[in-house]
Coordinates of C-alpha atoms in Angstrom, one line a residue:
Chain F
M1 CA -45.9 -89.7 -56.5
N2 CA -45.5 -88.8 -52.9
P3 CA -44.9 -85.2 -52.2
V4 CA -41.5 -84.2 -50.9
T5 CA -41.3 -81.6 -48.1
P6 CA -38.1 -79.6 -47.6
Q7 CA -37.6 -81.7 -44.4
D8 CA -37.4 -84.8 -46.4
V9 CA -34.7 -83.6 -48.9
S10 CA -31.3 -84.7 -48.0
P11 CA -29.2 -81.6 -47.0
H12 CA -26.5 -80.8 -49.3
D13 CA -24.2 -77.8 -49.4
V14 CA -23.3 -76.0 -52.5
S15 CA -23.1 -78.5 -55.5
P16 CA -19.7 -78.9 -57.4
H17 CA -21.5 -77.6 -60.6
D18 CA -22.5 -74.4 -58.8
L19 CA -19.0 -73.9 -57.6
R20 CA -17.4 -74.6 -61.0
Y21 CA -20.0 -72.1 -62.5
A22 CA -19.0 -69.5 -59.9
R23 CA -15.3 -69.9 -60.7
W24 CA -15.8 -69.5 -64.5
M25 CA -18.1 -66.5 -63.9
Q26 CA -15.7 -64.7 -61.7
R27 CA -12.8 -65.2 -64.0
G28 CA -14.7 -64.2 -67.1
A29 CA -16.4 -61.1 -65.4
L30 CA -13.0 -59.9 -64.3
L31 CA -11.4 -60.3 -67.7
G32 CA -14.4 -58.5 -69.2
F33 CA -14.2 -55.6 -66.7
V34 CA -10.5 -55.3 -67.1
L35 CA -10.8 -55.2 -70.9
L36 CA -13.7 -52.8 -70.9
L37 CA -11.8 -50.2 -68.7
L38 CA -8.5 -50.6 -70.5
S39 CA -10.1 -50.3 -73.9
Y40 CA -12.2 -47.4 -72.8
A41 CA -9.0 -45.6 -71.5
L42 CA -7.4 -46.1 -75.0
Y43 CA -10.5 -44.9 -76.7
L44 CA -11.0 -41.8 -74.8
G45 CA -7.2 -41.2 -74.4
G46 CA -7.0 -41.0 -78.1
V47 CA -4.4 -43.7 -78.2
L48 CA -6.4 -45.6 -80.8
K49 CA -8.4 -43.5 -83.3
P50 CA -12.1 -44.3 -83.2
A51 CA -14.0 -45.1 -86.3
V52 CA -16.7 -42.5 -85.5
D53 CA -15.1 -39.2 -84.3
L54 CA -16.0 -38.4 -80.7
Q55 CA -17.0 -34.8 -81.6
R56 CA -19.4 -36.3 -84.1
L57 CA -21.2 -38.6 -81.8
P58 CA -23.7 -36.0 -80.2
Q59 CA -25.2 -35.4 -83.7
L60 CA -25.4 -39.4 -84.3
W61 CA -26.5 -40.8 -80.9
T62 CA -30.1 -39.3 -81.3
L63 CA -30.7 -41.4 -84.4
P64 CA -32.4 -44.9 -84.4
V65 CA -29.6 -47.7 -84.7
A66 CA -30.3 -48.4 -88.4
D67 CA -29.9 -44.5 -89.3
Y68 CA -26.9 -44.4 -86.9
L69 CA -25.1 -47.2 -88.8
R70 CA -25.8 -45.6 -92.2
A71 CA -24.8 -42.1 -91.1
S72 CA -21.6 -43.3 -89.4
G73 CA -20.7 -45.8 -92.0
S74 CA -20.7 -48.6 -89.5
Q75 CA -22.1 -52.0 -90.0
D76 CA -24.0 -54.6 -87.8
G77 CA -23.2 -58.2 -87.1
W78 CA -19.6 -59.2 -86.3
Y79 CA -18.2 -56.4 -88.4
W80 CA -16.7 -55.0 -85.2
L81 CA -14.3 -57.9 -85.0
S82 CA -12.4 -56.8 -88.0
Q83 CA -12.0 -53.2 -86.7
L84 CA -10.4 -53.8 -83.3
H85 CA -7.6 -51.5 -84.3
Q86 CA -10.1 -48.6 -83.8
G87 CA -10.7 -47.4 -80.3
D88 CA -14.6 -47.6 -80.3
Y89 CA -14.7 -51.2 -81.8
L90 CA -12.0 -52.3 -79.4
N91 CA -14.3 -51.2 -76.7
V92 CA -17.0 -53.6 -78.0
L93 CA -14.5 -56.4 -77.3
G94 CA -14.9 -55.9 -73.5
I95 CA -18.5 -56.1 -73.7
A96 CA -18.5 -59.2 -76.0
V97 CA -16.3 -60.9 -73.4
L98 CA -19.0 -60.0 -70.7
A99 CA -21.6 -61.4 -73.0
S100 CA -19.6 -64.6 -73.4
V101 CA -19.2 -65.4 -69.7
T102 CA -22.7 -67.2 -69.5
P103 CA -22.1 -69.6 -72.4
L104 CA -18.6 -70.3 -71.2
C105 CA -19.9 -71.1 -67.7
Y106 CA -22.6 -73.4 -69.2
L107 CA -19.9 -75.1 -71.3
A108 CA -17.8 -75.5 -68.2
V109 CA -20.5 -77.3 -66.1
L110 CA -22.0 -79.4 -69.0
P111 CA -19.5 -82.5 -68.8
G112 CA -19.8 -82.5 -65.1
L113 CA -23.6 -82.5 -65.3
W114 CA -23.6 -85.4 -67.8
R115 CA -21.1 -87.5 -65.9
A116 CA -23.1 -87.1 -62.7
G117 CA -26.2 -88.4 -64.5
E118 CA -28.1 -85.1 -64.4
H119 CA -29.2 -85.7 -68.0
A120 CA -32.1 -83.5 -67.9
L121 CA -30.2 -80.5 -66.6
A122 CA -27.4 -81.2 -69.2
W123 CA -30.1 -81.2 -72.0
I124 CA -31.3 -77.9 -70.7
A125 CA -27.7 -76.5 -70.8
V126 CA -27.4 -77.8 -74.4
A127 CA -30.6 -76.0 -75.3
E128 CA -29.5 -72.7 -73.6
L129 CA -26.2 -72.9 -75.3
L130 CA -28.0 -73.3 -78.7
V131 CA -30.1 -70.3 -78.0
L132 CA -27.1 -68.2 -76.9
L133 CA -25.3 -69.3 -80.1
C134 CA -28.1 -68.5 -82.3
A135 CA -28.4 -64.9 -80.6
A136 CA -24.6 -64.4 -80.8
A137 CA -24.5 -65.6 -84.5
G138 CA -27.1 -63.2 -85.2
V139 CA -29.4 -65.9 -86.6
L140 CA -32.2 -64.8 -84.3
G141 CA -31.4 -61.1 -84.0
T142 CA -30.8 -59.8 -87.5
Chain L
M1 CA -32.9 -38.4 -40.5
L2 CA -30.0 -36.5 -42.2
C3 CA -29.3 -39.4 -44.4
A4 CA -32.9 -39.7 -45.4
V5 CA -33.0 -35.9 -46.3
A6 CA -29.7 -36.6 -48.1
L7 CA -31.4 -39.3 -50.2
V8 CA -34.4 -37.3 -51.1
L9 CA -32.1 -34.4 -52.2
M10 CA -29.9 -36.8 -54.2
T11 CA -33.0 -38.0 -55.9
L12 CA -34.2 -34.6 -56.8
G13 CA -30.7 -33.8 -57.8
L14 CA -30.9 -36.7 -60.2
F15 CA -33.6 -35.1 -62.0
N16 CA -32.2 -31.7 -62.0
L17 CA -28.9 -32.8 -63.3
A18 CA -30.6 -34.7 -66.0
A19 CA -32.9 -31.7 -66.8
A20 CA -29.7 -29.7 -67.1
A21 CA -28.3 -32.4 -69.4
E22 CA -31.3 -32.0 -71.5
V23 CA -30.8 -28.3 -71.8
V24 CA -27.1 -29.0 -72.9
A25 CA -28.7 -31.5 -75.4
L26 CA -30.7 -28.7 -76.9
T27 CA -27.7 -26.5 -77.1
D28 CA -25.9 -29.3 -78.7
A29 CA -28.6 -29.9 -81.2
L30 CA -28.2 -26.3 -82.2
G31 CA -24.6 -27.2 -83.2
S32 CA -22.6 -25.2 -80.8
A33 CA -21.4 -27.9 -78.4
A34 CA -19.8 -30.7 -80.5
E35 CA -16.5 -30.2 -78.8
D36 CA -18.2 -30.7 -75.3
W37 CA -18.9 -34.4 -76.1
W38 CA -17.0 -35.3 -73.0
L39 CA -19.8 -33.7 -70.9
W40 CA -22.0 -36.6 -71.8
P41 CA -20.1 -39.4 -70.5
L42 CA -19.5 -37.4 -67.3
A43 CA -23.2 -36.5 -66.8
L44 CA -24.1 -40.1 -67.4
F45 CA -21.6 -41.4 -64.9
A46 CA -23.0 -38.8 -62.4
I47 CA -26.6 -39.9 -63.1
A48 CA -25.6 -43.6 -63.0
L49 CA -23.8 -43.2 -59.7
V50 CA -27.0 -41.7 -58.1
I51 CA -29.1 -44.5 -59.7
G52 CA -26.7 -47.0 -58.3
V53 CA -27.1 -45.7 -54.8
V54 CA -30.9 -45.3 -54.9
S55 CA -31.6 -48.6 -56.6
V56 CA -29.4 -50.7 -54.3
M57 CA -31.2 -49.0 -51.3
G58 CA -34.6 -49.6 -53.0
G59 CA -33.9 -53.3 -53.6
I60 CA -34.3 -53.0 -57.4
G61 CA -31.8 -53.5 -60.2
G62 CA -30.1 -50.4 -61.6
G63 CA -31.4 -51.1 -65.1
T64 CA -35.0 -50.7 -63.9
L65 CA -34.2 -47.2 -63.1
F66 CA -31.5 -46.5 -65.7
V67 CA -33.5 -47.0 -68.9
P68 CA -36.7 -44.9 -68.0
V69 CA -34.5 -42.1 -66.3
V70 CA -31.9 -41.8 -69.0
G71 CA -34.3 -42.7 -71.9
A72 CA -36.6 -39.9 -70.8
L73 CA -34.1 -37.2 -69.9
F74 CA -31.1 -37.6 -72.1
P75 CA -30.9 -37.1 -75.9
F76 CA -29.5 -40.6 -76.6
H77 CA -31.8 -42.6 -78.8
L78 CA -33.6 -45.3 -76.8
D79 CA -32.1 -48.0 -78.7
F80 CA -28.7 -47.1 -77.3
V81 CA -30.1 -46.5 -73.8
R82 CA -31.6 -50.0 -73.8
G83 CA -28.4 -51.5 -75.0
A84 CA -26.6 -49.8 -72.2
G85 CA -29.2 -50.8 -69.6
L86 CA -28.9 -54.5 -70.7
I87 CA -25.1 -54.4 -70.3
L88 CA -25.4 -52.6 -66.9
A89 CA -27.8 -55.3 -65.6
L90 CA -25.6 -58.1 -67.0
A91 CA -22.4 -56.6 -65.5
G92 CA -24.1 -56.2 -62.1
A93 CA -25.4 -59.8 -62.2
L94 CA -22.0 -61.1 -63.2
A95 CA -20.3 -59.3 -60.5
A96 CA -22.5 -60.5 -57.8
G97 CA -23.1 -64.0 -59.0
P98 CA -20.0 -65.9 -58.0
Q99 CA -20.3 -65.2 -54.3
L100 CA -24.0 -65.8 -54.2
L101 CA -23.5 -69.3 -55.7
R102 CA -20.7 -70.0 -53.3
D103 CA -22.9 -69.1 -50.4
G104 CA -25.7 -71.3 -51.7
L105 CA -27.9 -68.1 -51.9
A106 CA -28.2 -68.8 -55.7
S107 CA -29.0 -72.1 -57.3
L108 CA -28.0 -73.1 -60.8
R109 CA -30.5 -76.0 -60.7
L110 CA -33.3 -73.7 -60.0
A111 CA -32.2 -71.0 -62.6
M112 CA -31.4 -73.2 -65.5
P113 CA -34.9 -74.4 -66.7
L114 CA -36.5 -70.9 -65.9
A115 CA -33.6 -69.1 -67.7
L116 CA -34.0 -71.2 -70.9
F117 CA -37.6 -70.0 -71.4
G118 CA -36.5 -66.4 -70.3
S119 CA -33.7 -66.5 -72.9
V120 CA -35.7 -67.5 -75.7
F121 CA -38.3 -64.7 -75.1
S122 CA -35.6 -62.2 -74.1
V123 CA -34.2 -62.6 -77.8
L124 CA -37.9 -62.2 -79.1
G125 CA -38.3 -59.1 -76.9
A126 CA -35.0 -57.6 -78.2
M127 CA -36.1 -58.2 -81.8
V128 CA -39.6 -56.6 -81.3
G129 CA -38.1 -53.7 -79.4
L130 CA -35.6 -52.8 -82.0
S131 CA -38.1 -53.2 -84.8
L132 CA -40.7 -50.9 -83.1
P133 CA -40.7 -47.1 -83.3
A134 CA -39.0 -45.6 -80.3
S135 CA -42.1 -43.7 -79.4
V136 CA -44.2 -46.8 -78.9
V137 CA -41.4 -48.5 -76.8
Q138 CA -41.2 -45.3 -74.8
I139 CA -44.9 -45.2 -74.1
A140 CA -45.0 -48.8 -73.2
L141 CA -41.9 -48.3 -71.0
G142 CA -43.6 -45.5 -69.2
L143 CA -46.6 -47.6 -68.6
L144 CA -44.5 -50.5 -67.3
V145 CA -42.4 -48.4 -65.0
C146 CA -45.6 -46.7 -63.5
A147 CA -47.0 -50.1 -63.0
I148 CA -43.9 -51.3 -61.2
A149 CA -44.1 -48.3 -59.0
L150 CA -47.7 -48.9 -58.2
L151 CA -46.9 -52.6 -57.6
M152 CA -44.2 -51.5 -55.1
L153 CA -46.6 -49.1 -53.4
R154 CA -49.4 -51.8 -52.9
S155 CA -47.3 -54.8 -52.1
S156 CA -46.1 -55.7 -48.7
V157 CA -42.8 -57.2 -47.9
A158 CA -42.5 -60.5 -49.7
A159 CA -43.2 -63.5 -47.5
E160 CA -40.4 -65.7 -46.3
Q161 CA -41.5 -69.0 -47.7
G162 CA -40.7 -72.5 -46.7
G163 CA -42.4 -75.8 -46.2
V164 CA -43.7 -75.9 -49.7
Q165 CA -44.0 -79.3 -51.3
A166 CA -41.9 -80.1 -54.4
D167 CA -43.8 -80.5 -57.5
A168 CA -43.1 -83.2 -60.1
I169 CA -40.6 -81.1 -62.1
A170 CA -38.8 -79.9 -59.1
Q171 CA -38.6 -83.5 -57.9
A172 CA -37.3 -84.7 -61.3
L173 CA -34.7 -82.0 -61.7
G174 CA -33.7 -82.2 -58.1
I175 CA -34.6 -78.6 -57.5
R176 CA -33.8 -78.4 -53.7
G177 CA -31.0 -77.4 -51.5
R178 CA -29.9 -76.0 -48.3
Y179 CA -28.1 -72.8 -47.2
V180 CA -27.0 -71.1 -44.1
D181 CA -28.6 -67.7 -43.6
P182 CA -25.8 -65.4 -42.9
A183 CA -28.1 -63.2 -40.7
D184 CA -28.8 -65.7 -38.0
G185 CA -26.6 -68.6 -38.9
S186 CA -29.7 -71.0 -39.3
A187 CA -29.7 -73.6 -41.9
V188 CA -32.6 -73.3 -44.4
R189 CA -33.8 -76.3 -46.6
W190 CA -35.7 -75.5 -49.6
T191 CA -37.6 -76.7 -52.6
V192 CA -40.0 -75.2 -55.0
H193 CA -43.5 -75.8 -56.4
R194 CA -45.6 -74.5 -59.3
T195 CA -42.6 -74.8 -61.7
M196 CA -44.9 -75.1 -64.7
G197 CA -46.6 -71.9 -63.6
G198 CA -43.3 -70.3 -63.4
V199 CA -42.5 -71.0 -67.0
P200 CA -44.8 -68.6 -68.8
V201 CA -44.2 -66.0 -66.0
F202 CA -40.3 -66.1 -66.5
A203 CA -40.9 -66.1 -70.4
L204 CA -42.9 -63.0 -70.0
I205 CA -40.2 -61.4 -67.8
G206 CA -37.6 -62.3 -70.3
F207 CA -39.7 -60.7 -73.2
M208 CA -40.1 -57.4 -71.2
G209 CA -36.3 -57.5 -70.3
G210 CA -35.3 -57.7 -73.9
L211 CA -38.0 -55.3 -75.2
F212 CA -37.0 -52.7 -72.7
G213 CA -33.5 -53.4 -71.8
I214 CA -34.2 -53.3 -68.1
G215 CA -33.1 -55.7 -65.6
A216 CA -35.9 -58.0 -64.3
G217 CA -35.0 -58.3 -60.6
W218 CA -38.2 -56.4 -59.7
A219 CA -40.1 -59.3 -61.3
N220 CA -37.8 -62.3 -60.9
M221 CA -37.7 -62.1 -57.2
P222 CA -41.5 -62.0 -56.4
A223 CA -42.0 -64.7 -59.0
L224 CA -39.6 -67.0 -57.3
N225 CA -40.7 -66.2 -53.8
L226 CA -44.4 -65.7 -54.0
L227 CA -45.3 -67.9 -56.9
M228 CA -42.7 -70.8 -56.5
G229 CA -42.2 -70.7 -52.9
A230 CA -38.4 -70.1 -52.8
P231 CA -37.2 -68.6 -49.6
L232 CA -36.7 -64.9 -49.8
K233 CA -32.8 -64.8 -49.8
L234 CA -32.6 -67.6 -52.3
A235 CA -35.0 -65.9 -54.5
A236 CA -33.1 -62.6 -54.4
G237 CA -29.8 -64.5 -55.2
T238 CA -31.3 -66.7 -58.0
S239 CA -32.9 -63.7 -59.5
G240 CA -29.4 -62.2 -60.3
L241 CA -28.1 -65.6 -61.7
L242 CA -31.3 -65.7 -63.9
L243 CA -30.8 -62.2 -65.0
S244 CA -27.3 -62.9 -66.1
V245 CA -28.3 -65.7 -68.3
V246 CA -31.4 -64.0 -69.8
N247 CA -29.7 -60.7 -70.4
T248 CA -26.9 -62.4 -72.1
S249 CA -29.1 -63.5 -75.0
A250 CA -30.6 -60.1 -75.4
T251 CA -27.3 -58.4 -75.2
W252 CA -26.0 -60.4 -78.2
V253 CA -29.0 -59.2 -80.2
Y254 CA -28.2 -55.7 -79.4
L255 CA -24.6 -56.1 -80.1
N256 CA -25.4 -57.8 -83.4
R257 CA -27.7 -55.0 -84.4
G258 CA -25.0 -52.4 -83.7
A259 CA -27.3 -50.9 -80.8
V260 CA -24.4 -50.7 -78.3
L261 CA -22.6 -47.4 -78.1
P262 CA -19.2 -48.0 -76.2
L263 CA -19.1 -44.3 -75.2
L264 CA -22.2 -44.7 -73.0
V265 CA -21.5 -48.3 -71.6
V266 CA -18.4 -47.8 -69.3
P267 CA -19.6 -44.6 -67.4
T268 CA -23.0 -46.4 -67.0
V269 CA -21.5 -49.7 -65.6
L270 CA -18.9 -47.9 -63.5
G271 CA -21.4 -45.2 -62.1
V272 CA -24.0 -47.7 -61.1
M273 CA -21.5 -50.2 -59.6
L274 CA -19.8 -47.6 -57.6
G275 CA -23.2 -46.3 -56.6
A276 CA -24.3 -49.7 -55.5
M277 CA -21.3 -50.0 -53.2
L278 CA -21.9 -46.6 -51.7
G279 CA -25.7 -47.4 -51.4
G280 CA -24.9 -50.6 -49.7
R281 CA -23.0 -48.5 -46.9
L282 CA -25.8 -46.0 -46.7
L283 CA -28.6 -48.6 -46.4
R284 CA -27.8 -49.1 -42.8
R285 CA -28.4 -45.4 -42.0
V286 CA -31.6 -44.8 -43.8
S287 CA -35.0 -46.2 -43.0
A288 CA -36.5 -48.8 -45.3
R289 CA -39.6 -46.6 -45.4
T290 CA -37.7 -43.6 -46.7
V291 CA -35.9 -45.7 -49.3
R292 CA -39.1 -47.3 -50.4
Y293 CA -40.9 -44.1 -51.1
T294 CA -38.0 -42.5 -52.7
V295 CA -37.6 -45.2 -55.2
I296 CA -41.4 -45.2 -55.8
V297 CA -41.6 -41.5 -56.5
L298 CA -38.4 -41.8 -58.7
L299 CA -40.1 -44.7 -60.8
L300 CA -43.3 -42.7 -61.1
A301 CA -41.6 -39.6 -62.2
A302 CA -39.4 -41.4 -64.7
G303 CA -42.3 -43.4 -66.0
L304 CA -44.5 -40.4 -66.4
R305 CA -41.8 -38.5 -68.2
S306 CA -41.1 -41.5 -70.5
L307 CA -44.9 -41.6 -71.2
I308 CA -45.1 -37.9 -72.0
K309 CA -42.0 -38.1 -74.1
G310 CA -43.3 -41.0 -76.1
L311 CA -46.7 -39.4 -76.7
A312 CA -45.1 -36.1 -77.6
A313 CA -43.1 -37.9 -80.3

């Protein structure tokens, strides 16, 4: 295979996949930041009562996470999703949205990559989505 | 000169503030300050703001400074500090990513294959980190941060690469492109080599990122630039994009394990982001040498303190 130098590659500007990814990234990040700030205001403002009282937190945050969960009566996994009426758990929603931006961006560019014949990159995207799905589902992490 | 003095004072102030916070922690542990819980997010915001200023001026990610500094000086368990550090690095990368992609200064095509290996190992790192005793992680973190500081001390400015020959993988995946350097308006064509060599390096970087909850910009950029031959600006931009993917997987592990304390996350993210904006403005007024040595001293101090705290436990 003949080596290719940068001078040989055909110049191209930003690919449509990169632009699509950027659009989704921007929208998702904005949504995540807004949710994070709003829910934090509701949490600290006392509008929504937290599951773990704020005054009790200084005694709990020194503990390893397993002990913290036991002492605070919290649970791991997706338990937070059923507790969104509580200020602290609602805050987790904004964090989860930020952590969902990347898989959404990959999903957004996947069909375009496939249609453009970029099958190798499309399969890499599928593999990445599987890794993220396993991490999010707790298959790998719990 | 004044700015340089201000920067050094700010750095020293960071340690003083954190040391004061530790004193408050002691008081709190004695049970007399439960009603003063609000001091903590406030102190965290102040520390995060200074970290944001210093880290952007030093050219390293906020997470690299945040975890060792807050982990060593604040009473929060390292599990929660690492969770906040990961989200901080993720938020910064998500905020900067869209513009970098639009400007062609970050490449999805370059990031995707490397991020896949980084993600897998980042999850493994997070699992290992959450199952090890905090003292072990603290000692390892101290050693790593000291090593980063020494690396920064020894290394010269990364070389502006170009003219490398694409390897077979880069050819097959079409990893190449062109961007316009905003500094001088010149068009830069690029490709990469040693892609296979990059795979284990990015796997290791991902593992450390998940294990310690620190961003990996300090390692991504040299790996892309010096190892794979990506031009410096593209390496810097793509490093952030890689970080956003790799940190996402580790963040989900921390979320699933419950190692994310919402009270700590928002002041951290907000403080570092505002600090980074401020740092960007100050950058023009302070010499690169001053910033570089400030960051090195800060990293060494945080690393040593982390080491001592880990050994003492």
